[in-house]
Short mmCIF file of C-alpha atoms in Angstrom, two decimals:
data_model
loop_
_atom_site.label_atom_id
_atom_site.label_comp_id
_atom_site.label_asym_id
_atom_site.label_seq_id
_atom_site.Cartn_x
_atom_site.Cartn_y
_atom_site.Cartn_z
CA LYS A 1182 361.15 202.05 50.36
CA ALA A 1183 363.55 202.77 47.53
CA GLY A 1184 362.57 205.47 45.09
CA VAL A 1185 362.80 205.58 41.32
CA THR A 1186 366.36 204.91 40.19
CA GLN A 1187 367.73 206.14 36.90
CA THR A 1188 371.09 205.17 35.48
CA PRO A 1189 373.41 206.59 34.47
CA ARG A 1190 373.09 210.07 36.02
CA TYR A 1191 375.25 211.72 33.39
CA LEU A 1192 376.12 210.76 29.85
CA ILE A 1193 378.07 212.35 27.03
CA LYS A 1194 377.57 211.04 23.52
CA THR A 1195 378.58 212.06 20.02
CA ARG A 1196 376.15 212.97 17.24
CA GLY A 1197 375.01 209.91 15.33
CA GLN A 1198 375.53 207.51 18.21
CA GLN A 1199 372.75 205.77 20.05
CA VAL A 1200 372.10 205.68 23.78
CA THR A 1201 370.13 203.57 26.24
CA LEU A 1202 368.86 204.92 29.54
CA SER A 1203 367.54 202.78 32.36
CA CYS A 1204 364.82 203.27 34.94
CA SER A 1205 363.95 201.08 37.90
CA PRO A 1206 360.53 201.99 39.31
CA ILE A 1207 359.37 201.80 42.87
CA SER A 1208 358.63 198.23 43.86
CA GLY A 1209 355.05 197.34 42.98
CA HIS A 1210 354.63 200.13 40.45
CA ARG A 1211 353.59 198.88 37.02
CA SER A 1212 353.49 202.12 35.08
CA VAL A 1213 356.64 203.87 33.89
CA SER A 1214 356.64 207.14 31.97
CA TRP A 1215 359.50 209.00 30.33
CA TYR A 1216 359.89 212.75 29.90
CA GLN A 1217 362.36 215.05 28.21
CA GLN A 1218 363.17 218.29 30.01
CA THR A 1219 364.91 221.14 28.22
CA PRO A 1220 365.15 224.87 28.98
CA GLY A 1221 363.46 225.70 25.67
CA GLN A 1222 360.59 223.22 25.60
CA GLY A 1223 360.06 222.49 29.28
CA LEU A 1224 358.86 219.07 30.32
CA GLN A 1225 357.55 216.96 27.46
CA PHE A 1226 355.98 213.52 27.66
CA LEU A 1227 357.74 210.82 25.64
CA PHE A 1228 355.84 207.62 26.35
CA GLU A 1229 354.31 205.45 29.03
CA TYR A 1230 354.59 201.73 29.57
CA PHE A 1231 352.27 199.58 31.61
CA SER A 1232 352.73 195.84 32.06
CA GLU A 1233 355.31 195.68 29.26
CA THR A 1234 353.05 197.45 26.74
CA GLN A 1235 353.37 200.98 25.46
CA ARG A 1236 350.12 202.58 26.48
CA ASN A 1237 350.65 206.18 25.41
CA LYS A 1238 353.09 208.06 23.25
CA GLY A 1239 353.98 211.72 22.96
CA ASN A 1240 354.93 213.63 19.85
CA PHE A 1241 358.52 212.52 19.35
CA PRO A 1242 360.20 210.98 16.29
CA GLY A 1243 360.70 207.26 15.91
CA ARG A 1244 364.34 207.62 16.97
CA PHE A 1245 362.99 207.61 20.51
CA SER A 1246 361.83 204.21 21.65
CA GLY A 1247 361.43 202.31 24.84
CA ARG A 1248 360.50 199.05 26.40
CA GLN A 1249 359.46 197.61 29.72
CA PHE A 1250 360.48 194.30 31.19
CA SER A 1251 358.44 191.85 33.22
CA ASN A 1252 359.88 193.27 36.46
CA SER A 1253 358.60 196.73 35.38
CA ARG A 1254 362.09 198.09 34.79
CA SER A 1255 362.18 200.23 31.69
CA GLU A 1256 364.74 201.34 29.16
CA MET A 1257 364.64 204.21 26.75
CA ASN A 1258 366.69 204.26 23.57
CA VAL A 1259 367.57 207.16 21.33
CA SER A 1260 369.18 206.35 18.01
CA THR A 1261 371.11 208.61 15.66
CA LEU A 1262 371.61 211.26 18.32
CA GLU A 1263 371.28 214.92 17.41
CA LEU A 1264 372.59 217.95 19.28
CA GLY A 1265 369.00 218.87 20.13
CA ASP A 1266 368.59 215.64 22.06
CA SER A 1267 370.72 217.10 24.84
CA ALA A 1268 368.37 217.22 27.80
CA LEU A 1269 367.48 215.88 31.22
CA TYR A 1270 365.52 212.67 30.75
CA LEU A 1271 363.18 211.91 33.61
CA CYS A 1272 361.45 208.68 34.44
CA ALA A 1273 358.37 208.48 36.63
CA SER A 1274 356.63 205.45 38.06
CA SER A 1275 353.14 205.01 39.41
CA LEU A 1276 350.91 202.21 40.56
CA GLY A 1277 348.48 202.18 37.69
CA GLY A 1278 348.98 205.33 35.69
CA GLY A 1279 345.40 206.62 35.78
CA GLU A 1280 344.54 210.30 35.84
CA ASN A 1281 344.46 210.48 39.64
CA THR A 1282 347.61 208.51 40.14
CA GLU A 1283 350.59 210.17 41.74
CA ALA A 1284 353.78 209.86 39.72
CA PHE A 1285 357.11 209.51 41.50
CA PHE A 1286 360.07 210.88 39.59
CA GLY A 1287 363.67 209.78 39.49
CA GLN A 1288 366.57 212.21 39.57
CA GLY A 1289 367.01 211.97 35.83
CA THR A 1290 369.77 211.24 33.36
CA ARG A 1291 371.57 214.28 32.00
CA LEU A 1292 372.42 213.55 28.36
CA THR A 1293 374.83 215.79 26.51
CA VAL A 1294 375.30 215.28 22.77
CA VAL A 1295 378.46 216.79 21.30
CA GLY B 732 344.98 219.66 22.86
CA ASP B 733 345.42 220.07 26.57
CA SER B 734 347.71 222.81 27.82
CA VAL B 735 348.93 224.36 31.05
CA THR B 736 350.04 227.98 31.35
CA GLN B 737 352.11 229.23 34.27
CA MET B 738 353.33 232.68 35.07
CA GLU B 739 356.84 233.42 33.85
CA GLY B 740 359.61 233.54 36.39
CA PRO B 741 361.78 233.98 38.15
CA VAL B 742 359.70 235.07 41.10
CA THR B 743 361.96 236.72 43.68
CA LEU B 744 360.71 237.21 47.23
CA SER B 745 362.05 237.99 50.67
CA GLU B 746 361.69 235.43 53.41
CA GLU B 747 358.22 235.43 55.05
CA ALA B 748 356.60 237.08 52.02
CA PHE B 749 353.34 235.82 50.52
CA LEU B 750 353.62 233.68 47.42
CA THR B 751 351.25 233.22 44.51
CA ILE B 752 352.13 231.34 41.33
CA ASN B 753 349.36 231.43 38.76
CA CYS B 754 348.35 228.40 36.73
CA THR B 755 345.56 227.98 34.21
CA TYR B 756 344.73 224.98 32.10
CA THR B 757 342.73 223.91 29.10
CA ALA B 758 341.44 220.37 28.99
CA THR B 759 338.34 218.45 28.07
CA GLY B 760 336.41 216.92 30.89
CA TYR B 761 337.54 217.07 34.49
CA PRO B 762 341.29 216.57 34.79
CA SER B 763 343.19 216.04 37.97
CA LEU B 764 345.53 218.91 38.78
CA PHE B 765 348.96 218.79 40.37
CA TRP B 766 351.78 220.99 41.59
CA TYR B 767 355.27 219.52 41.49
CA VAL B 768 358.49 221.03 42.85
CA GLN B 769 361.98 220.48 41.49
CA TYR B 770 365.04 221.31 43.58
CA PRO B 771 368.40 221.79 41.84
CA GLY B 772 369.82 218.53 40.53
CA GLU B 773 366.72 216.58 41.49
CA GLY B 774 363.69 215.09 39.81
CA LEU B 775 360.18 216.37 40.37
CA GLN B 776 358.38 215.78 43.63
CA LEU B 777 354.64 215.94 44.04
CA LEU B 778 353.75 218.92 46.22
CA LEU B 779 349.96 218.71 46.20
CA LYS B 780 347.04 217.65 44.05
CA ALA B 781 343.29 218.08 43.58
CA THR B 782 341.07 215.69 41.72
CA LYS B 783 337.76 217.52 41.42
CA ALA B 784 336.30 221.00 41.32
CA ASP B 785 336.56 223.04 44.55
CA ASP B 786 339.02 220.57 46.07
CA LYS B 787 341.88 222.20 47.94
CA GLY B 788 345.24 220.50 47.91
CA SER B 789 347.70 221.39 50.65
CA ASN B 790 351.14 220.36 51.83
CA LYS B 791 354.04 221.98 53.71
CA GLY B 792 352.14 225.29 53.97
CA PHE B 793 351.36 225.41 50.25
CA GLU B 794 347.77 225.42 49.03
CA ALA B 795 345.94 225.38 45.70
CA THR B 796 342.22 225.24 44.94
CA TYR B 797 340.75 223.58 41.84
CA ARG B 798 338.62 226.32 40.22
CA LYS B 799 336.60 224.82 37.39
CA GLU B 800 334.88 228.09 36.50
CA THR B 801 338.18 229.88 35.88
CA THR B 802 340.14 226.74 34.89
CA SER B 803 342.80 227.70 37.40
CA PHE B 804 344.91 226.08 40.09
CA HIS B 805 346.99 228.86 41.61
CA LEU B 806 349.66 227.94 44.15
CA GLU B 807 349.87 230.00 47.36
CA LYS B 808 351.92 230.07 50.54
CA GLY B 809 351.50 232.55 53.33
CA SER B 810 355.13 232.83 54.39
CA VAL B 811 357.95 231.52 52.19
CA GLN B 812 361.31 230.33 53.42
CA VAL B 813 364.72 230.28 51.77
CA SER B 814 364.38 226.50 51.54
CA ASP B 815 361.34 226.94 49.25
CA SER B 816 363.63 228.17 46.47
CA ALA B 817 363.03 225.76 43.60
CA VAL B 818 361.18 225.41 40.30
CA TYR B 819 357.44 224.77 40.56
CA PHE B 820 355.46 222.95 37.87
CA CYS B 821 351.72 222.94 37.41
CA ALA B 822 350.33 219.86 35.65
CA GLU B 823 347.03 218.39 34.56
CA ARG B 824 346.10 214.86 33.75
CA GLY B 825 342.74 214.38 32.11
CA SER B 826 343.73 211.28 30.26
CA TYR B 827 346.75 209.06 30.33
CA ILE B 828 349.00 211.76 28.88
CA PRO B 829 349.92 214.39 31.47
CA THR B 830 350.60 217.98 30.47
CA PHE B 831 353.03 220.18 32.37
CA GLY B 832 353.50 223.91 32.48
CA ARG B 833 356.90 225.42 31.67
CA GLY B 834 357.79 225.81 35.32
CA THR B 835 358.21 228.90 37.52
CA SER B 836 361.47 229.50 39.30
CA LEU B 837 361.12 230.82 42.85
CA ILE B 838 364.04 232.55 44.56
CA VAL B 839 363.66 233.45 48.22
CA HIS B 840 366.19 235.81 49.81
CA PRO B 841 366.93 235.87 53.57
#
């Protein structure tokens, strides 16, 4: 079956702009989580959506937001981009999102802010 | 809050050498523990997991045992291959918010 698909794979934006990233989970998966990966901070949890509701949120400013649609596809939006937002953004999907649930990751979207 | 500490890399080994990557965690309760692997240009892939104390997760020759008494989940492989070169992440999930270690880069030379 198809894996987690993230689009676009690469993105270059200018400071102050906003960006939307997309994630299509594995068919049947209802939980989608987003992560930011940087060399300095490692892998940090942004938020998780389950059945169109944000269930958990990491410690990121309000410029980072997301949503999930009825087909479980999710989008992540970053407004007023800063240079420090340059990172690999990873999406992961799972069946239910509980503590024992395996998360399947996409290949990520590489965002560069100039 | 919860945290995961991994040994700093890179770890550089010759092919067929023994591998250990240390991982310790702090968490309340009894989290599930995971090892993920990330190859260049790819997302993370689950390598193995353990959900309760003394469980041993294993996959592709890699093993890790959930040690509650030492709050550890060290990754081991008896004989590494060049194709094992990647970044390895230890993670715990005691609640809905997972916590990852910083990652350990493994480089295996022929």
